[in-house]
Amino acid sequence: MDLAHVLHQAAANTGIHAQLGGTYLCMEGPAFSTKAESNLYRSWGMDVIGMTNLQEAKLAREAEMCYSTVAMVTDYDCWHPDHDHVTVQQIIATLVQNAENAAKVVAEAVRIMPSMKSCKCCSALAHAILSDKKTVPPATLEKLRLIVGKYFD
Ligand SMILES: [Zn+2]
């Protein structure tokens, strides 16, 4: 089972409503969308907008770490006609509640993970190093040893 399913189960175990799956749009930030951008993202079928997951996911993969997003929504962005524009105070209040919920989900995920996780993230680079390993300078290998050293031994 992958980390996303572990986290979904952890949310269920802690009584926090969660939806498994969805599409994340990573935008340049920190910034808020314009109404036009927000409507465009919705027309593309995006479920949430954030600013960090693209970089995090790539770095986690390169480090052979499991990665999953727990997207805790703060607001409807600016597209929703039944909701006023959000204020910074509203976003911060929601962020505080989301942080409390996230801590609960992470603690539960850590508790149940050993019995549930069975993914292959920890060997994601096994076939990704195409360079002739004999040509990698020792100083470079030493810098990368923590992440890829096992493929050079
Ligand atoms: Zn994994």
PDB file of C-alpha atoms and ligand atoms in Angstrom:
ATOM      1  CA  MET A   1       0.000   0.000   0.000  1.00  0.00           C
ATOM      2  CA  ASP A   2       1.347   3.452  -0.838  1.00  0.00           C
ATOM      3  CA  LEU A   3       1.677   6.416   1.496  1.00  0.00           C
ATOM      4  CA  ALA A   4      -1.479   8.100   0.177  1.00  0.00           C
ATOM      5  CA  HIS A   5      -3.583   5.141   1.292  1.00  0.00           C
ATOM      6  CA  VAL A   6      -1.823   5.032   4.665  1.00  0.00           C
ATOM      7  CA  LEU A   7      -2.590   8.725   5.187  1.00  0.00           C
ATOM      8  CA  HIS A   8      -6.190   8.272   4.090  1.00  0.00           C
ATOM      9  CA  GLN A   9      -6.612   5.455   6.596  1.00  0.00           C
ATOM     10  CA  ALA A  10      -4.930   7.573   9.274  1.00  0.00           C
ATOM     11  CA  ALA A  11      -7.408  10.390   8.631  1.00  0.00           C
ATOM     12  CA  ALA A  12     -10.298   7.947   8.891  1.00  0.00           C
ATOM     13  CA  ASN A  13      -8.902   6.538  12.149  1.00  0.00           C
ATOM     14  CA  THR A  14      -8.718  10.035  13.652  1.00  0.00           C
ATOM     15  CA  GLY A  15     -12.192  11.071  12.510  1.00  0.00           C
ATOM     16  CA  ILE A  16     -10.949  13.662  10.062  1.00  0.00           C
ATOM     17  CA  HIS A  17     -12.862  13.769   6.790  1.00  0.00           C
ATOM     18  CA  ALA A  18     -10.512  13.093   3.875  1.00  0.00           C
ATOM     19  CA  GLN A  19     -10.832  12.340   0.199  1.00  0.00           C
ATOM     20  CA  LEU A  20      -8.335  10.015  -1.455  1.00  0.00           C
ATOM     21  CA  GLY A  21      -7.101  11.317  -4.783  1.00  0.00           C
ATOM     22  CA  GLY A  22      -7.478  14.591  -6.601  1.00  0.00           C
ATOM     23  CA  THR A  23      -5.517  16.887  -8.849  1.00  0.00           C
ATOM     24  CA  TYR A  24      -3.150  19.485  -7.453  1.00  0.00           C
ATOM     25  CA  LEU A  25      -2.191  22.625  -9.316  1.00  0.00           C
ATOM     26  CA  CYS A  26       1.184  24.046  -8.314  1.00  0.00           C
ATOM     27  CA  MET A  27       1.355  27.799  -8.884  1.00  0.00           C
ATOM     28  CA  GLU A  28       4.134  30.290  -8.343  1.00  0.00           C
ATOM     29  CA  GLY A  29       3.827  31.861  -4.938  1.00  0.00           C
ATOM     30  CA  PRO A  30       3.332  33.065  -2.407  1.00  0.00           C
ATOM     31  CA  ALA A  31       0.314  34.554  -4.134  1.00  0.00           C
ATOM     32  CA  PHE A  32      -3.433  34.263  -4.474  1.00  0.00           C
ATOM     33  CA  SER A  33      -5.090  33.427  -7.788  1.00  0.00           C
ATOM     34  CA  THR A  34      -6.989  36.019  -9.731  1.00  0.00           C
ATOM     35  CA  LYS A  35     -10.631  35.133 -10.419  1.00  0.00           C
ATOM     36  CA  ALA A  36      -9.711  34.386 -14.046  1.00  0.00           C
ATOM     37  CA  GLU A  37      -6.908  32.053 -12.971  1.00  0.00           C
ATOM     38  CA  SER A  38      -9.155  30.373 -10.440  1.00  0.00           C
ATOM     39  CA  ASN A  39     -11.834  29.731 -13.060  1.00  0.00           C
ATOM     40  CA  LEU A  40      -9.206  28.457 -15.515  1.00  0.00           C
ATOM     41  CA  TYR A  41      -7.843  25.981 -12.954  1.00  0.00           C
ATOM     42  CA  ARG A  42     -11.384  24.774 -12.222  1.00  0.00           C
ATOM     43  CA  SER A  43     -12.026  24.332 -15.961  1.00  0.00           C
ATOM     44  CA  TRP A  44      -8.950  22.086 -16.075  1.00  0.00           C
ATOM     45  CA  GLY A  45     -10.431  19.925 -13.319  1.00  0.00           C
ATOM     46  CA  MET A  46      -7.986  20.942 -10.600  1.00  0.00           C
ATOM     47  CA  ASP A  47      -9.120  20.113  -7.078  1.00  0.00           C
ATOM     48  CA  VAL A  48      -6.675  22.165  -5.029  1.00  0.00           C
ATOM     49  CA  ILE A  49      -4.118  24.891  -5.617  1.00  0.00           C
ATOM     50  CA  GLY A  50      -0.828  25.050  -3.802  1.00  0.00           C
ATOM     51  CA  MET A  51       2.683  26.336  -4.198  1.00  0.00           C
ATOM     52  CA  THR A  52       5.072  23.673  -2.954  1.00  0.00           C
ATOM     53  CA  ASN A  53       4.106  20.122  -3.911  1.00  0.00           C
ATOM     54  CA  LEU A  54       5.837  19.984  -7.302  1.00  0.00           C
ATOM     55  CA  GLN A  55       9.260  20.661  -5.853  1.00  0.00           C
ATOM     56  CA  GLU A  56       8.640  18.479  -2.805  1.00  0.00           C
ATOM     57  CA  ALA A  57       7.510  15.505  -4.887  1.00  0.00           C
ATOM     58  CA  LYS A  58      10.515  15.671  -7.196  1.00  0.00           C
ATOM     59  CA  LEU A  59      13.003  16.002  -4.354  1.00  0.00           C
ATOM     60  CA  ALA A  60      11.369  13.174  -2.416  1.00  0.00           C
ATOM     61  CA  ARG A  61      11.554  10.889  -5.458  1.00  0.00           C
ATOM     62  CA  GLU A  62      15.212  11.714  -5.987  1.00  0.00           C
ATOM     63  CA  ALA A  63      15.848  10.906  -2.324  1.00  0.00           C
ATOM     64  CA  GLU A  64      13.822   7.670  -2.642  1.00  0.00           C
ATOM     65  CA  MET A  65      11.402   8.881   0.007  1.00  0.00           C
ATOM     66  CA  CYS A  66       7.707   8.134   0.001  1.00  0.00           C
ATOM     67  CA  TYR A  67       5.721  11.254  -0.695  1.00  0.00           C
ATOM     68  CA  SER A  68       2.068  12.101  -0.558  1.00  0.00           C
ATOM     69  CA  THR A  69       0.159  15.315  -0.299  1.00  0.00           C
ATOM     70  CA  VAL A  70      -2.222  15.972   2.527  1.00  0.00           C
ATOM     71  CA  ALA A  71      -3.995  18.966   1.036  1.00  0.00           C
ATOM     72  CA  MET A  72      -5.878  20.717   3.790  1.00  0.00           C
ATOM     73  CA  VAL A  73      -8.070  23.289   2.148  1.00  0.00           C
ATOM     74  CA  THR A  74      -8.192  26.794   3.561  1.00  0.00           C
ATOM     75  CA  ASP A  75     -10.748  28.410   1.252  1.00  0.00           C
ATOM     76  CA  TYR A  76     -12.604  28.266  -2.070  1.00  0.00           C
ATOM     77  CA  ASP A  77     -10.134  30.594  -3.743  1.00  0.00           C
ATOM     78  CA  CYS A  78     -11.996  33.502  -5.361  1.00  0.00           C
ATOM     79  CA  TRP A  79     -14.312  31.677  -7.798  1.00  0.00           C
ATOM     80  CA  HIS A  80     -17.175  30.646  -5.494  1.00  0.00           C
ATOM     81  CA  PRO A  81     -20.164  33.039  -5.831  1.00  0.00           C
ATOM     82  CA  ASP A  82     -21.632  32.067  -2.447  1.00  0.00           C
ATOM     83  CA  HIS A  83     -18.490  32.835  -0.489  1.00  0.00           C
ATOM     84  CA  ASP A  84     -17.012  36.259   0.127  1.00  0.00           C
ATOM     85  CA  HIS A  85     -13.390  36.853  -0.605  1.00  0.00           C
ATOM     86  CA  VAL A  86     -11.289  35.395   2.147  1.00  0.00           C
ATOM     87  CA  THR A  87      -9.386  37.524   4.595  1.00  0.00           C
ATOM     88  CA  VAL A  88      -5.944  36.813   5.922  1.00  0.00           C
ATOM     89  CA  GLN A  89      -7.516  36.315   9.383  1.00  0.00           C
ATOM     90  CA  GLN A  90      -9.887  33.647   8.007  1.00  0.00           C
ATOM     91  CA  ILE A  91      -7.050  31.850   6.263  1.00  0.00           C
ATOM     92  CA  ILE A  92      -4.891  31.893   9.386  1.00  0.00           C
ATOM     93  CA  ALA A  93      -7.716  30.543  11.564  1.00  0.00           C
ATOM     94  CA  THR A  94      -8.269  27.721   9.099  1.00  0.00           C
ATOM     95  CA  LEU A  95      -4.535  27.097   8.870  1.00  0.00           C
ATOM     96  CA  VAL A  96      -4.323  26.696  12.641  1.00  0.00           C
ATOM     97  CA  GLN A  97      -7.169  24.147  12.644  1.00  0.00           C
ATOM     98  CA  ASN A  98      -5.646  22.351   9.650  1.00  0.00           C
ATOM     99  CA  ALA A  99      -2.272  22.179  11.396  1.00  0.00           C
ATOM    100  CA  GLU A 100      -3.914  20.517  14.402  1.00  0.00           C
ATOM    101  CA  ASN A 101      -5.662  18.027  12.117  1.00  0.00           C
ATOM    102  CA  ALA A 102      -2.462  17.387  10.159  1.00  0.00           C
ATOM    103  CA  ALA A 103      -0.559  16.621  13.366  1.00  0.00           C
ATOM    104  CA  LYS A 104      -3.220  14.062  14.297  1.00  0.00           C
ATOM    105  CA  VAL A 105      -3.113  12.447  10.848  1.00  0.00           C
ATOM    106  CA  VAL A 106       0.689  12.287  10.783  1.00  0.00           C
ATOM    107  CA  ALA A 107       0.879  10.784  14.273  1.00  0.00           C
ATOM    108  CA  GLU A 108      -1.677   8.127  13.323  1.00  0.00           C
ATOM    109  CA  ALA A 109       0.042   7.475   9.978  1.00  0.00           C
ATOM    110  CA  VAL A 110       3.351   6.865  11.736  1.00  0.00           C
ATOM    111  CA  ARG A 111       1.597   4.440  14.083  1.00  0.00           C
ATOM    112  CA  ILE A 112      -0.047   2.363  11.345  1.00  0.00           C
ATOM    113  CA  MET A 113       2.581   2.724   8.600  1.00  0.00           C
ATOM    114  CA  PRO A 114       4.792  -0.248   9.459  1.00  0.00           C
ATOM    115  CA  SER A 115       1.943  -2.667   8.964  1.00  0.00           C
ATOM    116  CA  MET A 116       0.485  -1.029   5.858  1.00  0.00           C
ATOM    117  CA  LYS A 117       3.227   0.409   3.627  1.00  0.00           C
ATOM    118  CA  SER A 118       4.556  -1.836   0.911  1.00  0.00           C
ATOM    119  CA  CYS A 119       5.654   0.518  -1.867  1.00  0.00           C
ATOM    120  CA  LYS A 120       8.963   0.526  -3.750  1.00  0.00           C
ATOM    121  CA  CYS A 121       9.862   4.214  -3.268  1.00  0.00           C
ATOM    122  CA  CYS A 122      13.033   3.253  -1.414  1.00  0.00           C
ATOM    123  CA  SER A 123      14.504   1.872  -4.644  1.00  0.00           C
ATOM    124  CA  ALA A 124      13.190   4.482  -7.102  1.00  0.00           C
ATOM    125  CA  LEU A 125      16.702   5.261  -8.371  1.00  0.00           C
ATOM    126  CA  ALA A 126      17.742   1.647  -8.914  1.00  0.00           C
ATOM    127  CA  HIS A 127      17.571   2.017 -12.687  1.00  0.00           C
ATOM    128  CA  ALA A 128      17.898   5.789 -12.940  1.00  0.00           C
ATOM    129  CA  ILE A 129      21.675   6.181 -12.851  1.00  0.00           C
ATOM    130  CA  LEU A 130      22.793   5.816 -16.440  1.00  0.00           C
ATOM    131  CA  SER A 131      26.235   7.408 -16.134  1.00  0.00           C
ATOM    132  CA  ASP A 132      29.258   5.135 -16.107  1.00  0.00           C
ATOM    133  CA  LYS A 133      29.744   4.814 -12.368  1.00  0.00           C
ATOM    134  CA  LYS A 134      33.519   4.600 -12.799  1.00  0.00           C
ATOM    135  CA  THR A 135      33.561   8.167 -14.152  1.00  0.00           C
ATOM    136  CA  VAL A 136      31.906   9.776 -11.118  1.00  0.00           C
ATOM    137  CA  PRO A 137      34.589  11.714  -9.220  1.00  0.00           C
ATOM    138  CA  PRO A 138      35.082  10.466  -5.649  1.00  0.00           C
ATOM    139  CA  ALA A 139      34.330  13.936  -4.264  1.00  0.00           C
ATOM    140  CA  THR A 140      30.987  13.969  -6.102  1.00  0.00           C
ATOM    141  CA  LEU A 141      30.153  10.485  -4.928  1.00  0.00           C
ATOM    142  CA  GLU A 142      30.909  11.501  -1.362  1.00  0.00           C
ATOM    143  CA  LYS A 143      28.467  14.419  -1.645  1.00  0.00           C
ATOM    144  CA  LEU A 144      25.753  12.089  -2.978  1.00  0.00           C
ATOM    145  CA  ARG A 145      26.579   9.044  -0.853  1.00  0.00           C
ATOM    146  CA  LEU A 146      23.682   9.453   1.561  1.00  0.00           C
ATOM    147  CA  ILE A 147      21.166   9.267  -1.292  1.00  0.00           C
ATOM    148  CA  VAL A 148      22.779   7.107  -3.986  1.00  0.00           C
ATOM    149  CA  GLY A 149      25.750   5.503  -2.263  1.00  0.00           C
ATOM    150  CA  LYS A 150      24.100   2.088  -2.168  1.00  0.00           C
ATOM    151  CA  TYR A 151      24.109   2.021  -5.988  1.00  0.00           C
ATOM    152  CA  PHE A 152      27.871   2.591  -6.076  1.00  0.00           C
ATOM    153  CA  ASP A 153      28.940  -0.017  -3.533  1.00  0.00           C
TER     154      ASP A 153
HETATM  155 ZN    ZN B   1       6.446   4.894  -0.981  1.00  0.00          ZN
END
